[in-house]
mmCIF file of C-alpha atoms in Angstrom:
data_model
loop_
_atom_site.group_PDB
_atom_site.id
_atom_site.type_symbol
_atom_site.label_atom_id
_atom_site.label_comp_id
_atom_site.label_asym_id
_atom_site.label_seq_id
_atom_site.Cartn_x
_atom_site.Cartn_y
_atom_site.Cartn_z
ATOM 1 C CA MET A 1 214.911 36.674 74.506
ATOM 2 C CA ALA A 2 212.731 39.864 74.802
ATOM 3 C CA GLU A 3 211.860 39.512 71.165
ATOM 4 C CA GLN A 4 210.839 35.719 71.206
ATOM 5 C CA SER A 5 208.877 36.599 74.383
ATOM 6 C CA GLN A 6 207.032 39.486 72.476
ATOM 7 C CA MET A 7 206.864 37.221 69.529
ATOM 8 C CA ALA A 8 205.082 34.529 71.830
ATOM 9 C CA ILE A 9 202.740 37.241 73.400
ATOM 10 C CA THR A 10 201.623 38.234 70.049
ATOM 11 C CA LYS A 11 200.845 34.563 68.812
ATOM 12 C CA GLY A 12 198.889 34.097 71.821
ATOM 13 C CA ILE A 13 196.846 36.992 71.368
ATOM 14 C CA GLY A 14 196.236 36.083 68.090
ATOM 15 C CA LEU A 15 195.327 32.528 68.381
ATOM 16 C CA MET A 16 192.780 33.624 70.967
ATOM 17 C CA LEU A 17 190.764 36.051 68.846
ATOM 18 C CA ILE A 18 190.874 33.545 65.966
ATOM 19 C CA SER A 19 189.476 30.911 68.724
ATOM 20 C CA THR A 20 186.758 33.075 69.586
ATOM 21 C CA ILE A 21 185.482 33.167 66.064
ATOM 22 C CA PHE A 22 185.689 29.672 65.485
ATOM 23 C CA PHE A 23 183.720 28.658 69.171
ATOM 24 C CA ALA A 24 181.338 31.386 68.106
ATOM 25 C CA LEU A 25 180.715 29.600 64.635
ATOM 26 C CA MET A 26 180.441 25.939 66.081
ATOM 27 C CA ASN A 27 177.931 27.302 68.766
ATOM 28 C CA ALA A 28 175.651 28.650 65.956
ATOM 29 C CA LEU A 29 176.154 25.619 63.964
ATOM 30 C CA VAL A 30 175.176 23.791 67.331
ATOM 31 C CA LYS A 31 172.180 25.777 67.818
ATOM 32 C CA TYR A 32 171.025 25.005 63.841
ATOM 33 C CA LEU A 33 171.420 21.343 64.259
ATOM 34 C CA SER A 34 168.921 21.661 67.815
ATOM 35 C CA ALA A 35 166.439 23.065 65.304
ATOM 36 C CA LEU A 36 166.824 20.268 63.051
ATOM 37 C CA GLY A 37 166.056 18.120 65.835
ATOM 38 C CA TYR A 38 169.531 16.365 67.086
ATOM 39 C CA SER A 39 169.695 16.575 70.785
ATOM 40 C CA SER A 40 172.574 18.335 72.407
ATOM 41 C CA MET A 41 174.866 14.913 73.496
ATOM 42 C CA GLU A 42 174.410 13.626 69.783
ATOM 43 C CA ASN A 43 176.026 17.287 68.917
ATOM 44 C CA ILE A 44 178.192 16.505 71.044
ATOM 45 C CA PHE A 45 179.253 13.047 70.182
ATOM 46 C CA PHE A 46 179.516 14.510 65.969
ATOM 47 C CA ARG A 47 181.405 17.364 67.147
ATOM 48 C CA ALA A 48 184.172 15.632 68.808
ATOM 49 C CA PHE A 49 184.165 12.438 66.562
ATOM 50 C CA PHE A 50 184.831 14.455 63.315
ATOM 51 C CA MET A 51 187.083 16.711 65.399
ATOM 52 C CA VAL A 52 189.215 13.833 66.319
ATOM 53 C CA LEU A 53 189.199 12.594 62.281
ATOM 54 C CA PHE A 54 190.128 15.832 61.467
ATOM 55 C CA LEU A 55 193.017 16.289 63.486
ATOM 56 C CA TRP A 56 194.377 12.083 63.034
ATOM 57 C CA TRP A 57 194.438 13.192 59.377
ATOM 58 C CA LEU A 58 196.066 16.904 59.702
ATOM 59 C CA PHE A 59 199.051 14.968 61.720
ATOM 60 C CA SER A 60 199.389 12.078 59.736
ATOM 61 C CA ALA A 61 199.652 14.456 56.528
ATOM 62 C CA ALA A 62 201.541 16.986 58.506
ATOM 63 C CA PRO A 63 205.000 16.530 55.978
ATOM 64 C CA THR A 64 202.734 17.043 53.090
ATOM 65 C CA ILE A 65 201.335 20.010 54.341
ATOM 66 C CA ASN A 66 204.373 21.534 55.651
ATOM 67 C CA ARG A 67 205.977 21.269 52.566
ATOM 68 C CA PHE A 68 203.335 23.534 51.002
ATOM 69 C CA PHE A 69 202.536 25.775 53.530
ATOM 70 C CA PRO A 70 205.483 26.038 55.694
ATOM 71 C CA TYR A 71 204.471 28.439 57.813
ATOM 72 C CA LEU A 72 202.183 26.247 59.434
ATOM 73 C CA LYS A 73 204.764 24.164 61.106
ATOM 74 C CA ILE A 74 202.463 21.244 62.032
ATOM 75 C CA GLN A 75 204.269 18.814 63.879
ATOM 76 C CA LYS A 76 202.692 14.916 64.988
ATOM 77 C CA PRO A 77 202.844 15.040 68.760
ATOM 78 C CA LYS A 78 203.667 12.550 71.011
ATOM 79 C CA ILE A 79 200.288 10.805 72.643
ATOM 80 C CA ARG A 80 201.750 8.971 75.324
ATOM 81 C CA SER A 81 202.371 11.376 78.729
ATOM 82 C CA LYS A 82 205.785 12.964 79.352
ATOM 83 C CA LYS A 83 205.548 11.639 82.666
ATOM 84 C CA ARG A 84 203.165 9.848 84.884
ATOM 85 C CA GLY A 85 199.580 11.575 86.152
ATOM 86 C CA GLY A 86 198.771 12.890 82.616
ATOM 87 C CA PHE A 87 195.949 10.720 81.654
ATOM 88 C CA ILE A 88 194.291 10.786 84.887
ATOM 89 C CA LYS A 89 194.816 14.820 84.680
ATOM 90 C CA ILE A 90 193.111 14.551 80.842
ATOM 91 C CA LEU A 91 190.263 12.441 82.237
ATOM 92 C CA ILE A 92 189.463 15.022 84.872
ATOM 93 C CA ARG A 93 189.533 17.826 82.173
ATOM 94 C CA SER A 94 187.479 15.765 80.126
ATOM 95 C CA PHE A 95 184.843 15.220 82.716
ATOM 96 C CA PHE A 96 184.092 18.505 83.977
ATOM 97 C CA GLY A 97 184.386 19.584 80.223
ATOM 98 C CA ALA A 98 181.568 16.993 79.179
ATOM 99 C CA VAL A 99 179.501 18.475 81.746
ATOM 100 C CA SER A 100 179.966 21.945 80.816
ATOM 101 C CA MET A 101 179.720 21.567 77.229
ATOM 102 C CA SER A 102 176.457 19.330 77.469
ATOM 103 C CA LEU A 103 174.904 22.125 79.705
ATOM 104 C CA ALA A 104 175.768 24.715 77.460
ATOM 105 C CA PHE A 105 174.828 22.757 74.236
ATOM 106 C CA TYR A 106 171.571 22.512 75.983
ATOM 107 C CA ASN A 107 171.157 26.270 76.590
ATOM 108 C CA PHE A 108 172.586 27.035 73.241
ATOM 109 C CA ALA A 109 169.217 25.090 71.956
ATOM 110 C CA THR A 110 166.854 26.473 74.031
ATOM 111 C CA ILE A 111 167.282 30.138 74.785
ATOM 112 C CA PRO A 112 169.397 33.140 72.656
ATOM 113 C CA LEU A 113 172.952 32.430 71.580
ATOM 114 C CA GLY A 114 174.483 35.270 73.107
ATOM 115 C CA VAL A 115 172.852 34.827 76.497
ATOM 116 C CA ALA A 116 174.077 31.060 76.424
ATOM 117 C CA THR A 117 177.594 32.375 75.866
ATOM 118 C CA ALA A 118 177.719 34.849 78.245
ATOM 119 C CA PHE A 119 176.839 32.306 80.882
ATOM 120 C CA LEU A 120 179.495 30.039 79.685
ATOM 121 C CA GLN A 121 182.032 33.336 79.934
ATOM 122 C CA SER A 122 181.182 34.090 83.350
ATOM 123 C CA MET A 123 183.389 31.421 84.361
ATOM 124 C CA PRO A 124 186.433 33.695 85.906
ATOM 125 C CA ILE A 125 183.774 35.156 87.961
ATOM 126 C CA PHE A 126 183.418 31.474 90.048
ATOM 127 C CA MET A 127 187.092 31.016 89.807
ATOM 128 C CA VAL A 128 187.617 33.819 92.208
ATOM 129 C CA ILE A 129 184.986 32.733 94.581
ATOM 130 C CA PHE A 130 186.616 29.520 95.031
ATOM 131 C CA THR A 131 189.908 31.295 95.794
ATOM 132 C CA PHE A 132 188.017 31.931 98.884
ATOM 133 C CA PHE A 133 188.502 28.659 99.857
ATOM 134 C CA THR A 134 192.186 28.671 99.087
ATOM 135 C CA ARG A 135 195.378 30.426 100.590
ATOM 136 C CA GLU A 136 195.410 32.615 97.768
ATOM 137 C CA LYS A 137 193.153 35.499 98.833
ATOM 138 C CA PRO A 138 191.950 37.629 96.159
ATOM 139 C CA SER A 139 192.847 41.411 96.202
ATOM 140 C CA THR A 140 189.894 43.982 96.969
ATOM 141 C CA PHE A 141 190.188 44.977 93.474
ATOM 142 C CA VAL A 142 189.195 41.643 92.460
ATOM 143 C CA ILE A 143 186.472 41.100 94.750
ATOM 144 C CA ILE A 144 185.046 44.345 93.509
ATOM 145 C CA ALA A 145 185.373 43.168 90.041
ATOM 146 C CA THR A 146 183.833 39.454 90.732
ATOM 147 C CA PHE A 147 180.922 41.363 92.507
ATOM 148 C CA ILE A 148 179.997 43.287 89.564
ATOM 149 C CA GLY A 149 180.084 39.711 87.366
ATOM 150 C CA PHE A 150 178.009 38.280 89.786
ATOM 151 C CA VAL A 151 175.288 41.200 89.425
ATOM 152 C CA GLY A 152 175.536 40.708 85.796
ATOM 153 C CA VAL A 153 174.940 36.763 86.085
ATOM 154 C CA LEU A 154 171.886 37.560 88.288
ATOM 155 C CA LEU A 155 170.465 39.856 85.842
ATOM 156 C CA ILE A 156 170.525 37.388 82.828
ATOM 157 C CA ALA A 157 169.810 34.132 85.167
ATOM 158 C CA ASN A 158 167.117 36.064 86.981
ATOM 159 C CA PRO A 159 163.676 34.523 85.086
ATOM 160 C CA GLN A 160 161.504 37.460 85.972
ATOM 161 C CA ILE A 161 163.768 40.043 83.996
ATOM 162 C CA SER A 162 165.355 37.724 81.378
ATOM 163 C CA ASN A 163 162.679 35.336 80.159
ATOM 164 C CA ILE A 164 164.512 32.491 80.657
ATOM 165 C CA SER A 165 163.295 29.408 82.583
ATOM 166 C CA PRO A 166 165.192 28.197 85.923
ATOM 167 C CA ILE A 167 166.491 25.162 84.285
ATOM 168 C CA ASN A 168 168.405 27.287 81.712
ATOM 169 C CA ALA A 169 170.033 29.490 84.725
ATOM 170 C CA PHE A 170 170.643 26.430 86.665
ATOM 171 C CA ALA A 171 172.410 24.971 83.261
ATOM 172 C CA GLY A 172 174.404 28.236 82.881
ATOM 173 C CA ILE A 173 175.838 28.531 86.150
ATOM 174 C CA ILE A 174 176.849 24.838 86.474
ATOM 175 C CA GLY A 175 178.255 24.828 83.118
ATOM 176 C CA ALA A 176 180.146 27.721 84.075
ATOM 177 C CA ILE A 177 181.283 26.236 87.257
ATOM 178 C CA SER A 178 182.219 22.889 85.362
ATOM 179 C CA ALA A 179 184.179 24.867 82.757
ATOM 180 C CA CYS A 180 186.479 26.611 85.396
ATOM 181 C CA PHE A 181 187.201 23.259 87.043
ATOM 182 C CA ALA A 182 188.457 22.434 83.078
ATOM 183 C CA PHE A 183 190.039 25.658 82.520
ATOM 184 C CA MET A 184 192.496 25.011 85.912
ATOM 185 C CA THR A 185 193.575 21.701 84.461
ATOM 186 C CA LEU A 186 194.579 23.080 81.363
ATOM 187 C CA ARG A 187 198.137 25.179 82.219
ATOM 188 C CA SER A 188 199.359 22.362 84.061
ATOM 189 C CA LEU A 189 198.788 19.774 81.099
ATOM 190 C CA LYS A 190 201.638 21.692 79.578
ATOM 191 C CA GLU A 191 204.197 19.408 81.429
ATOM 192 C CA TYR A 192 202.710 16.175 80.395
ATOM 193 C CA TYR A 193 201.485 16.768 76.851
ATOM 194 C CA GLU A 194 202.092 18.798 73.563
ATOM 195 C CA SER A 195 198.894 21.236 72.696
ATOM 196 C CA GLY A 196 198.153 18.904 70.044
ATOM 197 C CA ALA A 197 197.823 15.691 72.060
ATOM 198 C CA VAL A 198 195.688 17.898 74.547
ATOM 199 C CA VAL A 199 192.962 18.680 72.219
ATOM 200 C CA LEU A 200 193.231 15.168 70.069
ATOM 201 C CA TRP A 201 192.793 13.235 74.032
ATOM 202 C CA TYR A 202 190.125 15.679 74.678
ATOM 203 C CA GLY A 203 188.468 15.026 71.755
ATOM 204 C CA ILE A 204 188.382 10.874 72.374
ATOM 205 C CA CYS A 205 187.253 11.419 75.491
ATOM 206 C CA MET A 206 184.401 13.706 74.657
ATOM 207 C CA SER A 207 183.448 11.528 71.841
ATOM 208 C CA ILE A 208 182.810 8.546 74.374
ATOM 209 C CA ALA A 209 181.021 10.929 76.746
ATOM 210 C CA GLY A 210 178.495 12.047 74.187
ATOM 211 C CA ALA A 211 177.604 8.553 72.885
ATOM 212 C CA LEU A 212 176.962 7.905 76.607
ATOM 213 C CA GLY A 213 174.956 11.100 76.870
ATOM 214 C CA MET A 214 172.729 9.881 74.227
ATOM 215 C CA LEU A 215 171.073 7.552 76.698
ATOM 216 C CA ILE A 216 170.074 10.619 79.182
ATOM 217 C CA PRO A 217 166.477 10.608 78.505
ATOM 218 C CA ILE A 218 165.842 14.480 79.194
ATOM 219 C CA GLU A 219 164.200 16.160 75.869
ATOM 220 C CA LYS A 220 166.916 18.286 74.103
ATOM 221 C CA MET A 221 169.408 16.704 76.011
ATOM 222 C CA GLY A 222 169.587 13.170 75.423
ATOM 223 C CA GLY A 223 168.233 11.155 72.245
ATOM 224 C CA PHE A 224 169.409 9.758 68.832
ATOM 225 C CA VAL A 225 167.933 10.876 65.660
ATOM 226 C CA MET A 226 169.667 9.331 62.479
ATOM 227 C CA PRO A 227 171.263 12.120 60.276
ATOM 228 C CA ASN A 228 170.452 12.654 56.629
ATOM 229 C CA VAL A 229 173.627 13.712 54.431
ATOM 230 C CA TYR A 230 172.923 17.277 54.735
ATOM 231 C CA ALA A 231 173.428 16.935 58.655
ATOM 232 C CA ILE A 232 176.746 14.577 58.480
ATOM 233 C CA CYS A 233 178.010 17.915 56.203
ATOM 234 C CA ILE A 234 176.976 20.196 59.188
ATOM 235 C CA PHE A 235 178.165 18.134 61.836
ATOM 236 C CA LEU A 236 181.683 17.494 60.018
ATOM 237 C CA LEU A 237 181.773 21.574 59.883
ATOM 238 C CA CYS A 238 181.159 21.982 63.285
ATOM 239 C CA GLY A 239 183.946 19.399 64.493
ATOM 240 C CA LEU A 240 186.396 21.404 62.019
ATOM 241 C CA MET A 241 185.335 24.499 63.580
ATOM 242 C CA GLY A 242 185.525 23.037 67.051
ATOM 243 C CA ALA A 243 189.173 21.505 66.388
ATOM 244 C CA ALA A 244 190.328 24.742 65.121
ATOM 245 C CA GLY A 245 188.904 26.672 67.954
ATOM 246 C CA GLN A 246 190.237 24.025 70.546
ATOM 247 C CA TRP A 247 193.661 24.313 68.829
ATOM 248 C CA CYS A 248 194.081 27.745 69.261
ATOM 249 C CA MET A 249 192.823 28.280 72.271
ATOM 250 C CA THR A 250 194.990 25.805 73.825
ATOM 251 C CA SER A 251 197.876 26.988 71.860
ATOM 252 C CA SER A 252 197.258 30.558 72.934
ATOM 253 C CA TYR A 253 197.633 29.653 76.562
ATOM 254 C CA MET A 254 200.735 28.002 75.966
ATOM 255 C CA PHE A 255 202.123 30.835 73.919
ATOM 256 C CA ALA A 256 201.241 33.346 76.598
ATOM 257 C CA PRO A 257 200.316 33.974 79.905
ATOM 258 C CA ALA A 258 196.663 33.530 80.969
ATOM 259 C CA GLY A 259 196.053 36.966 82.180
ATOM 260 C CA ILE A 260 197.234 38.385 78.810
ATOM 261 C CA VAL A 261 194.999 36.277 76.762
ATOM 262 C CA ALA A 262 192.253 35.296 79.022
ATOM 263 C CA PRO A 263 190.045 38.944 78.326
ATOM 264 C CA ILE A 264 190.277 38.613 74.409
ATOM 265 C CA SER A 265 187.974 35.377 74.893
ATOM 266 C CA TYR A 266 184.853 37.617 75.540
ATOM 267 C CA MET A 267 184.696 38.359 71.824
ATOM 268 C CA ARG A 268 183.017 35.274 71.762
ATOM 269 C CA ILE A 269 179.857 36.746 73.210
ATOM 270 C CA VAL A 270 180.088 39.533 70.864
ATOM 271 C CA TRP A 271 180.146 37.144 67.592
ATOM 272 C CA SER A 272 177.684 34.876 69.078
ATOM 273 C CA LEU A 273 174.963 38.037 69.707
ATOM 274 C CA PHE A 274 175.152 38.439 66.121
ATOM 275 C CA LEU A 275 174.984 34.860 64.875
ATOM 276 C CA GLY A 276 172.089 33.987 67.191
ATOM 277 C CA PHE A 277 170.457 37.055 65.876
ATOM 278 C CA MET A 278 171.065 36.053 62.253
ATOM 279 C CA LEU A 279 169.532 32.656 63.337
ATOM 280 C CA GLY A 280 166.339 34.334 64.901
ATOM 281 C CA ASP A 281 167.093 35.010 68.129
ATOM 282 C CA LEU A 282 165.037 37.790 69.481
ATOM 283 C CA PHE A 283 167.134 40.958 70.361
ATOM 284 C CA PRO A 284 168.362 40.849 74.102
ATOM 285 C CA SER A 285 166.371 43.294 76.697
ATOM 286 C CA TRP A 286 167.970 45.887 77.905
ATOM 287 C CA ILE A 287 168.455 44.519 81.194
ATOM 288 C CA THR A 288 170.049 41.190 79.646
ATOM 289 C CA LEU A 289 172.330 43.243 77.833
ATOM 290 C CA ALA A 290 173.279 45.180 81.039
ATOM 291 C CA GLY A 291 173.933 41.627 82.293
ATOM 292 C CA ILE A 292 176.061 40.504 79.497
ATOM 293 C CA GLY A 293 178.050 44.238 79.902
ATOM 294 C CA LEU A 294 178.581 43.699 83.408
ATOM 295 C CA ILE A 295 180.250 40.049 82.878
ATOM 296 C CA ILE A 296 182.519 41.314 80.418
ATOM 297 C CA ALA A 297 183.533 44.268 82.382
ATOM 298 C CA SER A 298 184.218 41.963 85.275
ATOM 299 C CA GLY A 299 186.164 39.368 83.542
ATOM 300 C CA ILE A 300 188.708 42.092 82.255
ATOM 301 C CA LEU A 301 188.699 43.650 85.313
ATOM 302 C CA ILE A 302 189.665 40.304 86.591
ATOM 303 C CA ALA A 303 192.363 39.916 84.671
ATOM 304 C CA LEU A 304 193.461 43.346 84.793
ATOM 305 C CA PRO A 305 195.855 42.827 87.672
ATOM 306 C CA VAL A 306 197.612 39.893 86.088
ATOM 307 C CA PHE A 307 197.620 41.713 82.585
ATOM 308 C CA ILE A 308 199.368 44.884 83.820
ATOM 309 C CA LYS A 309 201.924 42.500 86.002
ATOM 310 C CA GLU A 310 202.895 40.410 82.866
ATOM 311 C CA TYR A 311 203.453 43.274 80.853
ATOM 312 C CA ARG A 312 205.637 45.026 83.196
ATOM 313 C CA LYS A 313 207.510 41.991 83.248
ATOM 314 C CA ILE A 314 207.994 41.690 79.285
ATOM 315 C CA TYR A 315 208.925 45.799 79.623
ATOM 316 C CA ARG A 316 211.664 45.160 81.753
ATOM 317 C CA GLN A 317 213.041 42.335 79.642
ATOM 318 C CA LEU A 318 213.462 45.198 76.900
#
């Protein structure tokens, strides 16, 4: 049992690290497509649409793929919920996911990629803040870590310091809060769906949200431009990266406790800073970098007590 537990946690850590690379590449492709004139909601639609097509093919071809690559162990998931109430949870997750993704994609298009990603990764800070309204009161250590992260958010969200507009700051903060609510439903979905079904349903709902969102009359957010062959190929690649990242992240949380794998997700900021620089982003100021550093440090410190607790539990099983 101990060996199985260690193996599951190792898989969870590895999958989360891989997911950060896929997500960073997807974000870079979204920024590139935005520079070509495609709106955030059109990006969401095509990203989710191609992701669903890819997953549908993957599940349908699972027996053939497993024959040549048996270590992948791909299984076609059951689409229906294991018990009542699962689809409502999927819709709730998809709603908050759509809000978070649309605002994040808007920021990817209009501000440096690393800064936009740092906003999105500030999610744990708001999760701790929300616990003040519940019976689960955070410890003093977590409160201090949250304060550190909040200072980091203020540094990158202050227009006078970071040279971003109030609209981008608002989009970044609301996007992180929405991602927080979407994340809170993810762990509970394990009782209703297999990880593959969660990703597939999420992609279907996001396709619908992206199609409706193209009606929003806001520049860079809504609108539709007929893509050429080159853009369709980029959209397809974006969908593949998104599918791979979503699959790895969802599976990671189902293999290992969130307190262990969540801190690894901050590597997405590092990859995004590098890829954004490659796409022409100006190198962030030292104050902005300090804000990003505080957000990363805060997220790791918030997860540290759970991380230590889970590893002590594993150690006792050895």
